[in-house]
Coordinates of C-alpha atoms in Angstrom, one line a residue:
X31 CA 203.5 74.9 194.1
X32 CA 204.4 75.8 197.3
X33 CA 201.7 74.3 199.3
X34 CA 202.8 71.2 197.6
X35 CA 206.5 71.7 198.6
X36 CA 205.2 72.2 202.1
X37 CA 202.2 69.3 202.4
X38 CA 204.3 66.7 200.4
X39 CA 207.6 66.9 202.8
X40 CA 205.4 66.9 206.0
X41 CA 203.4 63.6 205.0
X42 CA 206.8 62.0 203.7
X43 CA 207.9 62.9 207.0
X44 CA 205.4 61.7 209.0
X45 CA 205.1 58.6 207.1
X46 CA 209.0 58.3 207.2
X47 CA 208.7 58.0 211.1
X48 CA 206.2 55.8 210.8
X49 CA 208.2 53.2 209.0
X50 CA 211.4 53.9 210.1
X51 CA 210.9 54.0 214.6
X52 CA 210.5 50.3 214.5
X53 CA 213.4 50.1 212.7
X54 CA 215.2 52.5 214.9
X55 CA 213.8 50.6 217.7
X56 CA 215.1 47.0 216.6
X57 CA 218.6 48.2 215.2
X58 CA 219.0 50.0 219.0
X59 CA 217.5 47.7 221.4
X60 CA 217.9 44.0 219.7
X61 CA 220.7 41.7 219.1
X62 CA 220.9 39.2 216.1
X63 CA 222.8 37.8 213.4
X64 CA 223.6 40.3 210.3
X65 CA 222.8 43.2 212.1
X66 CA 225.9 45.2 211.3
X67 CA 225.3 44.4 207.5
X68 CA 221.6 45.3 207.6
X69 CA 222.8 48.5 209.2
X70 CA 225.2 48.9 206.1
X71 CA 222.3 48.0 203.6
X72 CA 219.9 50.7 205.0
X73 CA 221.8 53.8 204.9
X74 CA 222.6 52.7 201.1
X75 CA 219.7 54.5 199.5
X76 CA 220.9 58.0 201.7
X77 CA 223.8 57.7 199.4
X78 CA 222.5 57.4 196.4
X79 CA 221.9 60.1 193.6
X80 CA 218.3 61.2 193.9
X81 CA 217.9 60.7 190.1
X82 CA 219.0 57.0 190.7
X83 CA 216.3 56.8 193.5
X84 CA 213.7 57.4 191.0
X85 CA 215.2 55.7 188.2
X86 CA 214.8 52.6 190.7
X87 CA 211.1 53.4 191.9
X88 CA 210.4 53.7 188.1
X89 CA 211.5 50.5 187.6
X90 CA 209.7 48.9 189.9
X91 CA 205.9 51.5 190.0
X92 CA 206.0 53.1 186.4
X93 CA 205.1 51.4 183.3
X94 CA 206.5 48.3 182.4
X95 CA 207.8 48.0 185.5
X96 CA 207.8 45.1 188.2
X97 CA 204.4 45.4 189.7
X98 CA 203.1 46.6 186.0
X99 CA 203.7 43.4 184.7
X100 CA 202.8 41.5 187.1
X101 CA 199.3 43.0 188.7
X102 CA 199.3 45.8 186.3
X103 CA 199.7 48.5 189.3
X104 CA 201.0 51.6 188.4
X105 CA 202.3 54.5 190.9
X106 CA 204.4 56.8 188.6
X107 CA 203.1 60.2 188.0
X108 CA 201.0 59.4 191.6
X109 CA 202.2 61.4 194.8
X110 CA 201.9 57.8 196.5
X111 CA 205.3 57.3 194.1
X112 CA 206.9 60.1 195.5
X113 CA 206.0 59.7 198.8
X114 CA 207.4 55.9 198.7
X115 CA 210.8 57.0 197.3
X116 CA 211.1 59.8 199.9
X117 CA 210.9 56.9 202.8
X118 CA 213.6 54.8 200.6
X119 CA 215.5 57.2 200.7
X120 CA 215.5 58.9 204.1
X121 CA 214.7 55.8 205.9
X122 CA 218.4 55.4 207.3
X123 CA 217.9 59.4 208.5
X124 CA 215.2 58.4 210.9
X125 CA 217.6 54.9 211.8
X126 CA 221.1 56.6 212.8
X127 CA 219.9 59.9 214.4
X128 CA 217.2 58.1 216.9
X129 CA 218.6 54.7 216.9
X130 CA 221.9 55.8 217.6
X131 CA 220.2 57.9 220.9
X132 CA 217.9 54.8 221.4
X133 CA 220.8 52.4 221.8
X134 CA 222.9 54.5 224.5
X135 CA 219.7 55.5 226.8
X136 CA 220.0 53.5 230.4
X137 CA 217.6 50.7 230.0
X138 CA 217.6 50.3 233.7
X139 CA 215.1 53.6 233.9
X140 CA 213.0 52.4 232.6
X141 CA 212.7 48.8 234.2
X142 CA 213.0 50.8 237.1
X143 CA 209.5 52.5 235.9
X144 CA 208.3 48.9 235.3
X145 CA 209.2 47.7 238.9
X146 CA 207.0 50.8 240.3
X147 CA 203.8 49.3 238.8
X148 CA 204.2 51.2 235.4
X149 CA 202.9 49.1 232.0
X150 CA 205.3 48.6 229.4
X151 CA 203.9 50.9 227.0
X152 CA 203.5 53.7 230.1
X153 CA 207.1 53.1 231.4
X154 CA 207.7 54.0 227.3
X155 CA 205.5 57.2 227.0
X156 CA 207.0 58.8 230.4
X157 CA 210.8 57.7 230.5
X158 CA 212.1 57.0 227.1
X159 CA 209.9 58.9 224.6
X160 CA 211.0 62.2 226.9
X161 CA 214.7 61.6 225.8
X162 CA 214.1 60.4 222.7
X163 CA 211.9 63.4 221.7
X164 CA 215.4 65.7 220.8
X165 CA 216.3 63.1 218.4
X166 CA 212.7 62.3 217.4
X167 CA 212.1 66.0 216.5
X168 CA 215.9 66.8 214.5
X169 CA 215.5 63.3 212.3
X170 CA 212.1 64.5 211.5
X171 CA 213.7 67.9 210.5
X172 CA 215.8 66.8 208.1
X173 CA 213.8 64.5 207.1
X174 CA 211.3 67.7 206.1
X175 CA 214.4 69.3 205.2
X176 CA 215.5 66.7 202.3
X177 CA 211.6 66.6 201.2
X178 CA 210.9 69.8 201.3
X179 CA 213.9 70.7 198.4
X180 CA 213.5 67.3 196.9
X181 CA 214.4 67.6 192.5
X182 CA 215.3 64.1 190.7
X183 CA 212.6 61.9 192.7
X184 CA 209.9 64.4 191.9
X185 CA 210.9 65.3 188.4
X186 CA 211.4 61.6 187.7
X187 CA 208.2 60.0 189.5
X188 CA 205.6 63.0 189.6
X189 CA 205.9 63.7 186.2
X190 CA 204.3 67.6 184.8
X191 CA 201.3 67.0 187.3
X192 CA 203.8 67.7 190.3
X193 CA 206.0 70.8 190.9
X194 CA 207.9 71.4 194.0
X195 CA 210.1 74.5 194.6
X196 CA 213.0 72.8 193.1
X197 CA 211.6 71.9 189.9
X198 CA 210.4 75.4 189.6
X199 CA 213.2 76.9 190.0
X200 CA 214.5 74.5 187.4
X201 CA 212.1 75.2 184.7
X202 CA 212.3 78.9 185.2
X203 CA 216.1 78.9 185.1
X204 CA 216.5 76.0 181.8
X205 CA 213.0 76.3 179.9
X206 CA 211.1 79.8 180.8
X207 CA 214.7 81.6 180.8
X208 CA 213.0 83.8 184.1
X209 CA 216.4 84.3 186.2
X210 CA 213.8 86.9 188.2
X211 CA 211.5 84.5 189.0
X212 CA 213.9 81.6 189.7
X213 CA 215.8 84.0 192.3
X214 CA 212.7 84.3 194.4
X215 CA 212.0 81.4 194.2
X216 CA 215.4 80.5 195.7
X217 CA 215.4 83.4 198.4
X218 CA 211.9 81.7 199.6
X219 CA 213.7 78.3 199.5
X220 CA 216.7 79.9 201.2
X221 CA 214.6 81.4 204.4
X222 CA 212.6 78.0 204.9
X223 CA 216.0 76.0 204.8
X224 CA 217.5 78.4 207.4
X225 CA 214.7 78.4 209.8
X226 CA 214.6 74.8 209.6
X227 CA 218.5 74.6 210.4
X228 CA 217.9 76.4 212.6
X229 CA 215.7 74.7 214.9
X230 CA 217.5 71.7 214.4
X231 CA 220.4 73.2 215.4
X232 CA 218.5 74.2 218.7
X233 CA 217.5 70.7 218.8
X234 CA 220.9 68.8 218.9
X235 CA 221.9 71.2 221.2
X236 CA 219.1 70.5 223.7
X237 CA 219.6 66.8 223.4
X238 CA 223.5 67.1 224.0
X239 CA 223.3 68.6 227.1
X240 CA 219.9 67.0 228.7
X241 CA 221.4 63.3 228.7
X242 CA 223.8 61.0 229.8
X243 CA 224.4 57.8 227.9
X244 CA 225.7 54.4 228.1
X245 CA 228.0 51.8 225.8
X246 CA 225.4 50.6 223.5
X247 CA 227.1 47.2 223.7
X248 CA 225.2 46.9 227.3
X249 CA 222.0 47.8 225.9
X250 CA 221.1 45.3 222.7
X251 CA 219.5 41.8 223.8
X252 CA 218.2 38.6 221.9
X253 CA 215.2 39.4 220.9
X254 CA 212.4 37.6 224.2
X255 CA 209.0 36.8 223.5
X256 CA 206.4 37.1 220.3
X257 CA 206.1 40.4 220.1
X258 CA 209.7 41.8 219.8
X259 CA 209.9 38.6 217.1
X260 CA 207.0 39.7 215.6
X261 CA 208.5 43.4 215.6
X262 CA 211.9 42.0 214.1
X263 CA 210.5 40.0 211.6
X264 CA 208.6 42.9 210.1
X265 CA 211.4 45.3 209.9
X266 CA 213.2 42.9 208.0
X267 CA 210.2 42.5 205.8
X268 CA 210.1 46.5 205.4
X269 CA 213.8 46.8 204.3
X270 CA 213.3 43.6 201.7
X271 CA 210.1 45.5 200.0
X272 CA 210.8 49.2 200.2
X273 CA 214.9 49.2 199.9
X274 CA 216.2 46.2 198.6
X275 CA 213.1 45.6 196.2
X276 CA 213.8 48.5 193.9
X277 CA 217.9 48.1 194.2
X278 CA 217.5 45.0 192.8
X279 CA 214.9 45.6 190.2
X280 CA 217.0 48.0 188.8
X281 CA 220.3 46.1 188.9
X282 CA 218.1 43.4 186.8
X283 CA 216.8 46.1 184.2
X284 CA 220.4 47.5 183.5
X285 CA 221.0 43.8 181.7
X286 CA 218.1 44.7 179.6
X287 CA 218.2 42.9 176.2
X288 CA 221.3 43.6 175.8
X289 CA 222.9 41.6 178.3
X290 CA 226.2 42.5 179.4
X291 CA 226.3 45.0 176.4
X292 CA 225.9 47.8 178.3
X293 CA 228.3 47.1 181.2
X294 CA 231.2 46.1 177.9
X295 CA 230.4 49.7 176.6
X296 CA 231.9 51.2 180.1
X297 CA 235.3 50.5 178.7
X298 CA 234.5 52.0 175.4
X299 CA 236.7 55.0 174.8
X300 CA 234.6 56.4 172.2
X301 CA 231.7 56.6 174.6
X302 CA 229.7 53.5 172.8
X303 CA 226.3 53.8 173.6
X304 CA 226.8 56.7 176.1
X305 CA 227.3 60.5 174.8
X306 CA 230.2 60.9 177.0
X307 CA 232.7 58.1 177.1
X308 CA 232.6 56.1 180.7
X309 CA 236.2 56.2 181.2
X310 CA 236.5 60.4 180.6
X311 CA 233.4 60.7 182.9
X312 CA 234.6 58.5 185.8
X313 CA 238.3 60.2 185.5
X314 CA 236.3 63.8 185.9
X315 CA 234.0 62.7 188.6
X316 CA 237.3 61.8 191.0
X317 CA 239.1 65.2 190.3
X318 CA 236.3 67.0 191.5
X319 CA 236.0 64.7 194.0
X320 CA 239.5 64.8 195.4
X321 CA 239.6 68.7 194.8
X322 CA 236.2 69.2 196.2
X323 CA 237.2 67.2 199.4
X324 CA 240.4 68.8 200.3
X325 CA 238.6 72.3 199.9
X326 CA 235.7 70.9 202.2
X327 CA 238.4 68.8 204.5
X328 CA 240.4 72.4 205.2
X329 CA 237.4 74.9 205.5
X330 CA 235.6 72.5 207.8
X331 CA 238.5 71.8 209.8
X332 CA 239.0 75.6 210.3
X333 CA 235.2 75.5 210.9
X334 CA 235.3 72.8 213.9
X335 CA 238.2 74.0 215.6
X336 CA 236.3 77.7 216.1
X337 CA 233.2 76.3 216.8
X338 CA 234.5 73.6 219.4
X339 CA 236.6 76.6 221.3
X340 CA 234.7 76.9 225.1
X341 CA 235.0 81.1 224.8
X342 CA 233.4 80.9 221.7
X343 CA 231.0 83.3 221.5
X344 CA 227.2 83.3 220.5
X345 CA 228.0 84.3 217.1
X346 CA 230.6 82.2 216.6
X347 CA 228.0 79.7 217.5
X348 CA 225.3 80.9 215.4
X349 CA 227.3 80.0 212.1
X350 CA 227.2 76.3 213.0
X351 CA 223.3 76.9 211.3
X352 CA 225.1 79.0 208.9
X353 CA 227.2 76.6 207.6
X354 CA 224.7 73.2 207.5
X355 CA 222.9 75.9 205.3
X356 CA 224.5 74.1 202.1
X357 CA 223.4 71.1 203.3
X358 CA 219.8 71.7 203.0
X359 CA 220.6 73.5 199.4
X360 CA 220.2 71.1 196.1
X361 CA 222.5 71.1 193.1
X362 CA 219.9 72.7 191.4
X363 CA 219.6 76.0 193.6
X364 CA 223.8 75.7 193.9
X365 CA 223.9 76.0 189.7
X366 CA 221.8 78.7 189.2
X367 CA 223.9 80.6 191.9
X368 CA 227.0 79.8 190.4
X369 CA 225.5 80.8 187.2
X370 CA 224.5 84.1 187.9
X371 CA 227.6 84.9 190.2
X372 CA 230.4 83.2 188.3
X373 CA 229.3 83.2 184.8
X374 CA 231.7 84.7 182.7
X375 CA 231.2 88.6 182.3
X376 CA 231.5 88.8 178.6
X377 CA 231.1 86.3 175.9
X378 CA 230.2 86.6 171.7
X379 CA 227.1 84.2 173.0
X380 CA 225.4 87.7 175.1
X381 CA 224.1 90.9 174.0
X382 CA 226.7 93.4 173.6
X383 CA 227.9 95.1 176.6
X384 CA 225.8 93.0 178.8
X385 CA 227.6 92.1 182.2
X386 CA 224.5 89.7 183.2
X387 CA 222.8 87.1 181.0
X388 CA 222.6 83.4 181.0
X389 CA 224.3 81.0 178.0
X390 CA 220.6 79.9 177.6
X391 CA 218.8 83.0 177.5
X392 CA 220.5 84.5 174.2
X393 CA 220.4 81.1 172.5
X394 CA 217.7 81.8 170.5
X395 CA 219.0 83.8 168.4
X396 CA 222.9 82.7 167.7
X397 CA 223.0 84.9 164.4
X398 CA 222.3 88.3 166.2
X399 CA 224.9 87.4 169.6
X400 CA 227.2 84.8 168.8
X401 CA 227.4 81.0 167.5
X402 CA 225.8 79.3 170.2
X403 CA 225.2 75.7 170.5
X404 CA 220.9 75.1 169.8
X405 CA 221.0 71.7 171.4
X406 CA 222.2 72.8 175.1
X407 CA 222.7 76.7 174.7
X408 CA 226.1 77.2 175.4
X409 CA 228.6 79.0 173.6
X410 CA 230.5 76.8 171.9
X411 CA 233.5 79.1 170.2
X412 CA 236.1 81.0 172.4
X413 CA 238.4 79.4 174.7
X414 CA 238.4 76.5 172.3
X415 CA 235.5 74.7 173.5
X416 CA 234.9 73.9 169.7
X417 CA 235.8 70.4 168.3
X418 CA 235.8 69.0 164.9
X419 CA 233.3 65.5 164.7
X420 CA 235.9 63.3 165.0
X421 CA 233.7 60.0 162.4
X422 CA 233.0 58.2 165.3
X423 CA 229.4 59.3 166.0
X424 CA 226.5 57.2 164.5
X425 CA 225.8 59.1 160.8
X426 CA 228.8 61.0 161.3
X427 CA 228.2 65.2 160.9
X428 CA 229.2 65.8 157.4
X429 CA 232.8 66.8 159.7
X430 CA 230.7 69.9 161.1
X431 CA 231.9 71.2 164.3
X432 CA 229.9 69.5 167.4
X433 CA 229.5 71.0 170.8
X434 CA 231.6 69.3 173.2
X435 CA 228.9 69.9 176.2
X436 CA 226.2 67.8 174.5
X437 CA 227.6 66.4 171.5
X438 CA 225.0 68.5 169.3
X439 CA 225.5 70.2 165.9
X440 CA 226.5 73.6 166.2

């Protein structure tokens, strides 16, 4: 498992790079029509949910997909599927943190380089790869960082056959019930996330104070000669297959057979086809949202102004790693810490008297600790999180009591 976690990010990392420095290259250096939008339709996939990455990949690699139907090719539950998603998705990584350098390096060096008898592709190597290596090395870390705690496209396209840390601690914490072994698990994930922070922290400080830069706007050109047309023309081929290929795939499967049937069911307010209804679900999403970002907008502010101060200190420096820490930290590793520090202490769903327990782990056996819900695990009386079936459920529940978390019979 873990030398999966470990080979799997450093080969979607390297091959990452490999796709996306052209890219980096022709967004920086060239000039032509669209480009700004192009920009715009690359960092889409960075975005996106990871479980809607591979939802899309699946669509377009797994069966019945796109390329199953029409050359019967089939990636899913491959680690070529995986390692395809993880370029969708960090592609635009790789684009903004080295073409964004690229684009303000002085041009003139290295023509100067040229001038003095040097080849193109030596002029490269000795002036511009040297000041593009700071931005070269901290894309490629977060690259390895993203990869390296990558859940939904793993879970989704690798299938049993494939387990990274994530998933692990997943499946310990929601199927095996082991909160011991899911904890390790996470204070392993926890020191390889820091140390990688870390050095990239060391990294985009190396690269701020080694250069000085220029106004992009001096630096882009029309693209001269066959071979930066060449270079153009297969970028724009790379971001049709690999990023735009599986968007639209799945924007043509959510029709379906259905039509617009499913799209008509978003305004549903008994939920339709969905367990929860659309408009409840979108009105929860945004107060999270808007709470979640004035918490962020207020810590982070205090955060920058003590880390910008010039008599700041080395440890007032250090946190800046501290706090990209939750940035490198998936939802999954985030839930199991809230549910172990925050769950409620005492509950008719635990053992008597116990002060630690997860919901799920005494759900087996409702009679003996309390009525717990045996679809999702949760304690469904209390606090009123009890409601009565309301008739509008397909076959109705005999007017039973149904768990509002999952909708299941209690």
């Amino acid at each position: 498992m873990l030398w999966f976690t470990t080979w799997q990010a450093l080969a979607s990392t390297a091959l990452t790079l490999l796709i996306a420095l052209p890219g980096a290259y022709v967004f920086a250096r060239l000039d032509f029509p669209g480009k700004q939008t192009l920009r715009a339709v690359v960092t889409v996939p960075f975005v996106l949910p990871t479980v809607v990455v591979g939802t899309a990949f699946l669509a377009l690699v797994g069966r019945g997909g796109l390329l199953d139907d029409l050359w019967g090719v089939r990636l899913d539950t491959t680690v070529w599927a995986i390692l395809l998603a993880h370029v969708f998705f960090n592609y635009a990584v790789v684009v903004r943190t080295v073409g964004g350098l690229w684009a303000q390096l002085d041009p003139r060096q290295e023509d100067a380089a040229r001038m003095l008898g040097a080849s193109r592709f030596t002029a490269w190597r000795t002036v511009t790869l040297p000041a593009l290596a700071p931005a070269v090395a901290a894309a490629a870390l977060m690259v390895f960082l993203f990869t390296f705690t990558s859940f939904g496209i793993v879970q989704i396209l690798g299938g049993p056959a494939f387990a990274t840390l994530e998933v692990e601690i997943y499946r310990q914490t929601s199927q095996v019930f082991d909160l011991s072994t899911a904890a390790v698990l996470t204070l392993l994930q926890f020191a390889a996330v820091a140390a990688i922070l870390a050095v990239h922290a060391w990294t985009v400080r190396r690269r701020e104070s080694a250069l000085r830069l220029v106004d992009p706007a001096v630096t882009a050109r029309r693209p001269r000669g066959t071979g930066q047309w060449a270079l153009l023309a297969g970028v724009l081929l790379t971001v049709a297959g690999l990023i735009l290929l599986p968007l639209a795939v799945l924007v043509e499967r959510s029709f379906g057979a259905a039509g617009l049937g499913y799209y008509r069911a978003l305004t549903h307010e008994d939920g339709g086809a969905f367990l929860v209804p659309p408009i409840e679900a979108v009105g929860t999403s945004l107060r999270y949202a808007v709470v979640a970002t004035a918490i962020a907008v207020a810590v982070g502010s205090l955060a920058a102004a003590a880390l910008a101060r010039r008599d700041a200190g080395r440890l007032v420096r250090g946190f800046d790693a501290l706090l990209m820490l939750p940035l490198g930290v998936s939802a999954v590793t985030v839930g199991f810490g809230f549910l172990i520090a925050l769950d409620e202490p005492r509950s008719t769903c635990g053992p008597p008297g116990s002060w630690f327990r997860s919901p799920r782990r005494w759900s087996a056996s409702p009679s003996s600790y309390g009525p717990c819900c045996p679809c999702c695990g949760r304690w469904t009386d209390g606090c009123g999180r009890r409601r009565r079936c309301s008739g509008r459920r397909p076959g109705g529940c005999g007017g039973r009591s149904i768990c509002r978390w999952c909708g299941g019979r209690c």
